[in-house]
Coordinates of C-alpha atoms and ligand atoms in Angstrom, one line a residue:
M1 CA 120.8 214.1 158.1
S2 CA 122.4 217.0 159.9
D3 CA 123.2 215.1 163.0
P4 CA 124.2 211.4 162.5
S5 CA 123.6 210.7 166.2
E6 CA 119.9 210.6 164.8
V7 CA 120.3 208.2 162.3
Y8 CA 123.1 206.3 164.1
N9 CA 121.2 205.4 167.2
H10 CA 122.5 202.8 169.2
Q11 CA 120.1 200.0 167.4
T12 CA 121.3 201.5 163.6
I13 CA 125.0 201.1 164.8
K14 CA 124.5 197.8 165.7
D15 CA 122.6 197.2 162.7
V16 CA 125.0 198.4 160.3
L17 CA 128.0 196.5 162.2
D18 CA 126.1 193.5 161.9
E19 CA 125.5 193.7 158.0
L20 CA 129.0 194.6 157.3
E21 CA 130.2 191.6 159.2
R22 CA 128.2 189.7 157.4
T23 CA 129.0 190.8 153.7
A24 CA 132.3 193.0 153.7
V25 CA 134.5 189.8 154.5
S26 CA 133.2 187.4 151.6
R27 CA 132.9 190.7 149.2
I28 CA 136.6 191.5 149.4
A29 CA 137.3 187.9 149.5
A30 CA 135.6 187.5 146.0
A31 CA 137.2 190.6 144.7
E32 CA 138.9 189.7 141.2
S33 CA 141.1 192.8 140.2
A34 CA 143.1 195.7 141.9
E35 CA 140.4 198.2 140.6
E36 CA 137.7 196.3 142.4
L37 CA 139.3 196.3 145.7
E38 CA 139.9 199.7 145.5
K39 CA 136.0 200.6 145.2
L40 CA 135.2 198.0 147.9
R41 CA 138.2 200.0 150.1
L42 CA 136.1 203.2 149.2
E43 CA 132.6 201.6 149.7
F44 CA 133.9 200.1 153.4
L45 CA 136.4 202.3 154.9
G46 CA 136.4 205.7 152.7
K47 CA 135.5 208.8 154.4
K48 CA 131.7 208.8 153.6
A49 CA 131.6 204.8 154.3
R50 CA 128.9 203.7 156.7
L51 CA 131.7 202.4 158.9
S52 CA 133.1 205.8 158.9
L53 CA 130.2 207.3 160.0
V54 CA 129.4 204.7 162.4
L55 CA 132.6 205.9 164.4
R56 CA 132.1 209.4 163.8
S57 CA 128.6 209.2 165.3
L58 CA 129.4 207.2 168.3
G59 CA 129.9 210.7 170.2
G60 CA 126.4 211.1 170.2
V61 CA 125.3 207.7 171.7
P62 CA 124.8 207.3 175.3
P63 CA 128.0 206.4 177.3
E64 CA 125.9 202.9 178.5
E65 CA 125.0 201.9 175.4
R66 CA 128.1 203.2 173.5
S67 CA 130.4 200.6 175.5
G68 CA 131.4 197.9 173.2
L69 CA 130.1 199.1 170.3
G70 CA 133.2 201.6 169.6
Q71 CA 135.2 198.5 170.2
R72 CA 133.3 196.7 167.9
A73 CA 133.4 199.0 165.3
N74 CA 137.4 199.5 165.3
L75 CA 138.1 196.0 165.4
L76 CA 135.5 195.5 162.4
R77 CA 137.5 198.4 160.3
R78 CA 141.2 196.8 161.3
S79 CA 139.8 193.8 160.3
L80 CA 138.7 194.8 156.7
E81 CA 142.0 196.6 156.4
E82 CA 143.5 193.5 156.9
R83 CA 141.6 191.4 154.3
L84 CA 141.8 194.1 152.0
K85 CA 145.9 193.8 152.3
E86 CA 145.5 190.0 152.0
Q87 CA 143.5 190.2 149.2
S88 CA 145.4 192.8 146.9
G89 CA 148.8 190.7 147.7
K90 CA 146.8 187.4 146.8
L91 CA 145.6 189.3 143.2
S92 CA 149.0 190.6 142.3
K93 CA 150.4 186.9 143.0
V94 CA 147.9 185.8 140.5
L95 CA 147.5 188.3 138.3
K96 CA 151.2 189.5 137.7
P97 CA 152.4 186.3 136.0
R98 CA 149.1 186.1 133.7
A99 CA 149.7 189.7 132.7
F100 CA 153.6 189.6 132.1
L101 CA 154.5 186.1 131.4
D102 CA 153.4 185.2 127.7
L103 CA 155.6 182.4 126.5
T104 CA 154.6 182.6 122.8
L105 CA 156.3 185.8 122.8
P106 CA 159.6 186.2 121.2
G107 CA 162.2 186.4 123.6
T108 CA 164.7 189.8 123.9
R109 CA 168.2 189.0 122.0
P110 CA 171.0 189.8 124.4
E111 CA 173.1 192.5 122.4
R112 CA 176.3 191.1 121.2
G113 CA 179.4 192.5 121.7
A114 CA 182.1 193.3 119.2
V115 CA 185.9 193.6 119.4
H116 CA 187.0 197.2 118.8
P117 CA 188.6 197.3 115.5
I118 CA 192.1 198.6 117.3
T119 CA 192.0 195.4 119.5
R120 CA 191.4 193.5 116.9
I121 CA 194.3 194.5 114.7
I122 CA 196.7 194.5 117.5
A123 CA 195.8 190.8 118.2
Q124 CA 196.2 190.2 114.6
I125 CA 199.4 191.6 114.1
T126 CA 201.0 190.0 117.6
D127 CA 199.4 187.0 116.7
I128 CA 201.7 186.8 113.6
F129 CA 204.8 187.5 115.4
E130 CA 203.8 185.3 118.2
K131 CA 204.2 182.8 115.5
L132 CA 207.8 183.7 115.3
N133 CA 208.7 183.7 118.2
F134 CA 207.9 187.2 119.4
E135 CA 207.2 188.1 123.2
W136 CA 204.3 190.3 123.9
V137 CA 205.9 192.7 126.3
E138 CA 204.3 196.1 127.9
G139 CA 206.0 199.5 128.9
R140 CA 204.7 202.6 130.4
E141 CA 202.4 205.6 129.2
V142 CA 204.1 208.0 131.8
E143 CA 207.8 207.7 130.8
T144 CA 211.0 210.2 131.3
A145 CA 213.1 211.9 128.6
F146 CA 215.6 209.3 129.0
Y147 CA 213.5 206.5 128.3
N148 CA 211.4 208.3 125.6
F149 CA 214.6 210.3 123.6
T150 CA 218.4 209.9 125.4
A151 CA 218.3 206.4 125.4
L152 CA 217.4 206.3 121.8
N153 CA 220.0 208.4 120.6
I154 CA 217.5 211.3 120.2
P155 CA 219.5 214.7 120.6
E156 CA 219.1 217.2 123.2
D157 CA 218.1 219.9 120.7
H158 CA 216.2 217.5 118.6
P159 CA 212.6 219.0 117.5
S160 CA 210.6 216.1 118.7
R161 CA 211.4 216.7 122.7
D162 CA 209.7 220.2 121.9
S163 CA 206.4 220.6 123.8
F164 CA 205.0 221.1 120.5
D165 CA 205.4 217.7 119.9
T166 CA 205.4 216.0 123.3
F167 CA 203.4 216.2 126.4
F168 CA 205.4 217.1 129.6
T169 CA 203.9 216.9 133.3
K170 CA 204.7 219.7 135.7
E171 CA 207.0 217.4 137.4
G172 CA 209.0 216.5 134.5
H173 CA 207.7 213.3 133.2
L174 CA 206.4 213.2 129.9
L175 CA 203.6 210.7 127.9
R176 CA 205.6 208.3 125.6
S177 CA 205.3 209.7 122.2
Q178 CA 206.4 206.7 120.9
T179 CA 206.8 202.6 122.0
S180 CA 210.1 202.9 121.2
T181 CA 210.5 203.4 124.7
V182 CA 209.8 199.6 125.3
Q183 CA 212.8 198.6 123.5
I184 CA 215.0 200.3 126.4
R185 CA 213.0 199.3 129.0
V186 CA 213.3 195.6 128.2
M187 CA 217.0 195.8 127.0
E188 CA 218.0 197.5 130.1
K189 CA 216.8 194.5 132.5
R190 CA 217.5 191.7 130.1
K191 CA 220.3 190.1 128.2
P192 CA 219.9 188.9 124.4
P193 CA 218.6 187.1 122.9
L194 CA 215.5 189.1 122.7
R195 CA 212.3 189.1 120.2
I196 CA 209.5 191.3 121.6
I197 CA 206.9 193.0 120.2
A198 CA 205.2 195.8 122.3
P199 CA 201.9 197.4 121.5
G200 CA 200.2 200.4 123.7
R201 CA 199.1 204.1 123.4
V202 CA 201.2 207.2 122.7
Y203 CA 200.6 210.8 122.9
R204 CA 201.3 213.7 121.0
P205 CA 200.2 217.6 121.0
D206 CA 198.8 217.1 117.7
T207 CA 195.2 218.8 116.6
V208 CA 192.2 216.6 116.3
D209 CA 191.4 216.2 112.5
A210 CA 190.2 213.2 110.4
S211 CA 193.8 211.7 110.3
H212 CA 195.0 213.3 113.5
S213 CA 194.5 212.5 117.3
F214 CA 196.4 213.2 120.6
M215 CA 196.4 209.7 121.6
F216 CA 196.8 206.7 119.0
H217 CA 198.3 203.1 119.1
Q218 CA 201.7 201.9 117.7
I219 CA 203.2 198.2 117.5
E220 CA 207.0 198.1 118.5
G221 CA 209.2 195.4 117.5
L222 CA 212.6 194.6 118.5
M223 CA 215.0 191.4 118.1
V224 CA 218.5 191.2 119.1
D225 CA 221.1 188.5 119.1
E226 CA 224.8 187.9 118.3
K227 CA 224.1 187.7 114.9
T228 CA 220.8 190.0 113.6
T229 CA 221.2 191.3 110.1
F230 CA 219.1 193.7 108.0
S231 CA 217.8 190.7 106.1
D232 CA 216.4 189.0 108.9
L233 CA 214.3 192.3 109.1
K234 CA 213.5 192.2 105.6
G235 CA 212.6 188.7 106.0
M236 CA 210.4 189.2 108.9
I237 CA 208.5 192.1 107.5
H238 CA 207.7 190.3 104.0
V239 CA 206.0 187.5 106.1
F240 CA 204.4 189.9 108.4
L241 CA 202.6 191.9 105.4
R242 CA 202.0 189.0 104.1
A243 CA 200.1 187.1 106.6
L244 CA 197.9 190.8 107.6
F245 CA 197.5 191.9 103.9
G246 CA 197.7 188.4 101.8
K247 CA 200.5 186.7 100.1
K248 CA 200.5 189.2 96.9
T249 CA 201.9 191.7 98.9
K250 CA 204.7 193.3 97.6
V251 CA 207.4 195.2 100.0
R252 CA 210.0 198.2 99.4
F253 CA 212.2 199.5 101.6
R254 CA 213.0 203.5 101.1
P255 CA 216.2 204.7 103.1
H256 CA 215.4 206.8 105.9
F257 CA 216.4 208.4 108.9
F258 CA 215.5 207.5 112.4
P259 CA 218.2 208.5 115.3
F260 CA 217.6 205.2 116.9
T261 CA 218.7 202.6 113.7
E262 CA 221.3 203.0 111.3
P263 CA 220.8 202.6 108.3
S264 CA 216.8 203.2 109.0
V265 CA 214.2 202.7 106.4
E266 CA 210.5 203.4 105.5
V267 CA 208.7 200.1 104.5
D268 CA 205.9 200.5 101.6
M269 CA 203.6 197.5 100.5
S270 CA 202.0 197.0 97.4
C271 CA 198.6 198.5 97.6
F272 CA 196.4 195.5 98.2
I273 CA 193.2 197.6 96.9
C274 CA 194.7 198.4 92.9
D275 CA 197.5 195.6 93.3
A276 CA 199.8 198.3 92.8
K277 CA 198.1 199.8 89.6
G278 CA 196.7 203.1 91.5
C279 CA 193.6 203.9 93.2
S280 CA 192.3 206.4 95.6
V281 CA 193.5 204.8 98.6
C282 CA 196.9 205.1 97.7
G283 CA 196.8 208.1 96.2
Q284 CA 197.5 206.8 92.6
K285 CA 201.2 205.3 94.1
G286 CA 200.3 202.0 94.1
W287 CA 202.1 202.0 97.0
L288 CA 201.6 202.6 100.8
E289 CA 203.8 203.3 103.7
V290 CA 203.0 201.1 106.3
M291 CA 205.9 201.7 108.6
G292 CA 209.4 202.7 109.9
A293 CA 212.5 200.0 110.8
G294 CA 216.1 199.6 110.9
S295 CA 219.1 197.9 112.6
V296 CA 219.7 199.0 115.9
D297 CA 221.8 202.1 116.2
P298 CA 225.5 201.2 118.5
N299 CA 224.4 204.2 120.4
V300 CA 221.0 202.7 121.8
F301 CA 223.1 199.4 122.8
K302 CA 225.5 201.7 124.9
A303 CA 222.7 203.3 126.4
V304 CA 221.4 200.1 128.0
G305 CA 225.0 198.7 128.7
Y306 CA 225.2 196.1 126.1
D307 CA 228.7 195.4 124.3
A308 CA 227.7 197.1 120.8
K309 CA 230.5 195.1 118.9
A310 CA 229.0 191.8 120.1
V311 CA 225.2 192.3 119.4
Q312 CA 223.4 193.1 116.6
G313 CA 219.3 194.0 116.0
F314 CA 216.7 195.3 114.2
A315 CA 213.7 197.3 115.5
F316 CA 210.4 198.4 113.5
G317 CA 207.3 200.6 114.7
L318 CA 204.1 200.7 113.3
G319 CA 200.8 203.0 113.9
V320 CA 197.7 200.6 114.3
E321 CA 195.2 203.2 113.2
R322 CA 196.8 203.3 110.1
I323 CA 196.9 199.7 109.5
A324 CA 193.5 199.9 110.5
M325 CA 192.2 202.2 108.3
L326 CA 194.0 200.8 105.7
K327 CA 192.4 197.1 106.2
Y328 CA 188.7 198.4 106.9
G329 CA 188.7 201.0 104.6
I330 CA 187.8 203.9 107.4
T331 CA 188.9 207.5 106.5
D332 CA 188.5 209.1 109.5
I333 CA 190.4 208.4 112.7
R334 CA 188.0 209.9 115.3
L335 CA 185.5 206.9 114.5
F336 CA 188.1 204.5 116.6
Y337 CA 187.5 206.6 119.7
E338 CA 183.6 208.0 119.4
N339 CA 182.6 204.4 120.1
D340 CA 179.5 205.1 118.3
I341 CA 177.7 201.8 118.2
R342 CA 176.8 201.7 115.0
F343 CA 180.4 202.0 113.9
L344 CA 181.8 199.4 116.2
K345 CA 178.9 196.6 115.2
Q346 CA 180.7 196.4 112.2
F347 CA 183.3 194.5 113.6
Q348 CA 181.5 191.6 114.8
Ligands
LIG401 N1 209.1 205.4 116.6 C1 209.2 205.4 115.5 C2 207.9 206.6 115.4 O1 207.0 206.8 116.2 C3 208.5 204.6 114.5 C4 210.0 203.4 114.7 C5 210.8 203.9 113.4 C6 210.0 202.6 115.7 C7 211.6 202.6 113.3 C8 211.5 201.6 115.5 C9 212.3 201.9 114.0 O2 211.7 201.0 115.9 O3 213.1 201.2 114.1 O4 207.8 207.2 114.2

């Protein structure tokens, strides 16, 4: 069979085409799988298929006999290609659902999200204060020294203004290191009476370890009215800590110093784990330090243009991570920022 024209002469070419026309179309239509179709494609249209040999051997057929045969062979080839495609389309429609849609299989559950513990604590705390008629406000994270220090009665030579304690930008702005800035932002725009609660991020150039981060969250509170006394502050803080940590919580106030409040206190609450008996959470002290507070310093009122003799107020500030760590028994602050799904899932 070295010369195909010997075998595929005019008559045999005709026979081959006749036979193919008779059988190929019905065999393609009967194919039941992609593999079967592929076999048929090789058999009818592959390099070694008879139709291919026919087309190749046409050159050896005398021109007068050749006419019509080439056209017939080419038409057949195209028609078979067409039918293979059609059948493969039909099979994919029929077989796919059969292969992939098993209604008895258990479904895949969508992953359930969880509220981040920091967001959750912020919501719990602001909810308590909103019931006490405090209004949620937000300030800015990029601030100026005026709002972060000067207006808060923090002197020019105070160490917190140092670049070791505050992030400064080249343009002379800074990342707020405390949410107390929001007190100033609100008071310079509005007149008393005021009751605000201001959650947000703060930044300090601390080296990251189990209890420090360069970014964390604080909540600032401020109440200003004609008469707002230190006992109002004490009462509100009692209500707040008992709502958050339980009715048995005891509160104590220790004298402290903050530039923006006078007098100032640090607030401790009885350890809710050991009920003030002493345990590892409270370091055997029975008490946990939870926030700073005090009566607004008259210099702060002056900085925002209030008449310091006509108004009184109190302010407080707390660290959200610290509260969350206490409440959920978390011992490493970094867990809040790594967003490990196994950690976050526990707060569903
Ligand atoms: N700003 C203080 C801090 O970052 C927290 C604070 C203490 C806020 C006393 C206050 C306050 O409003 O009265 O440590």
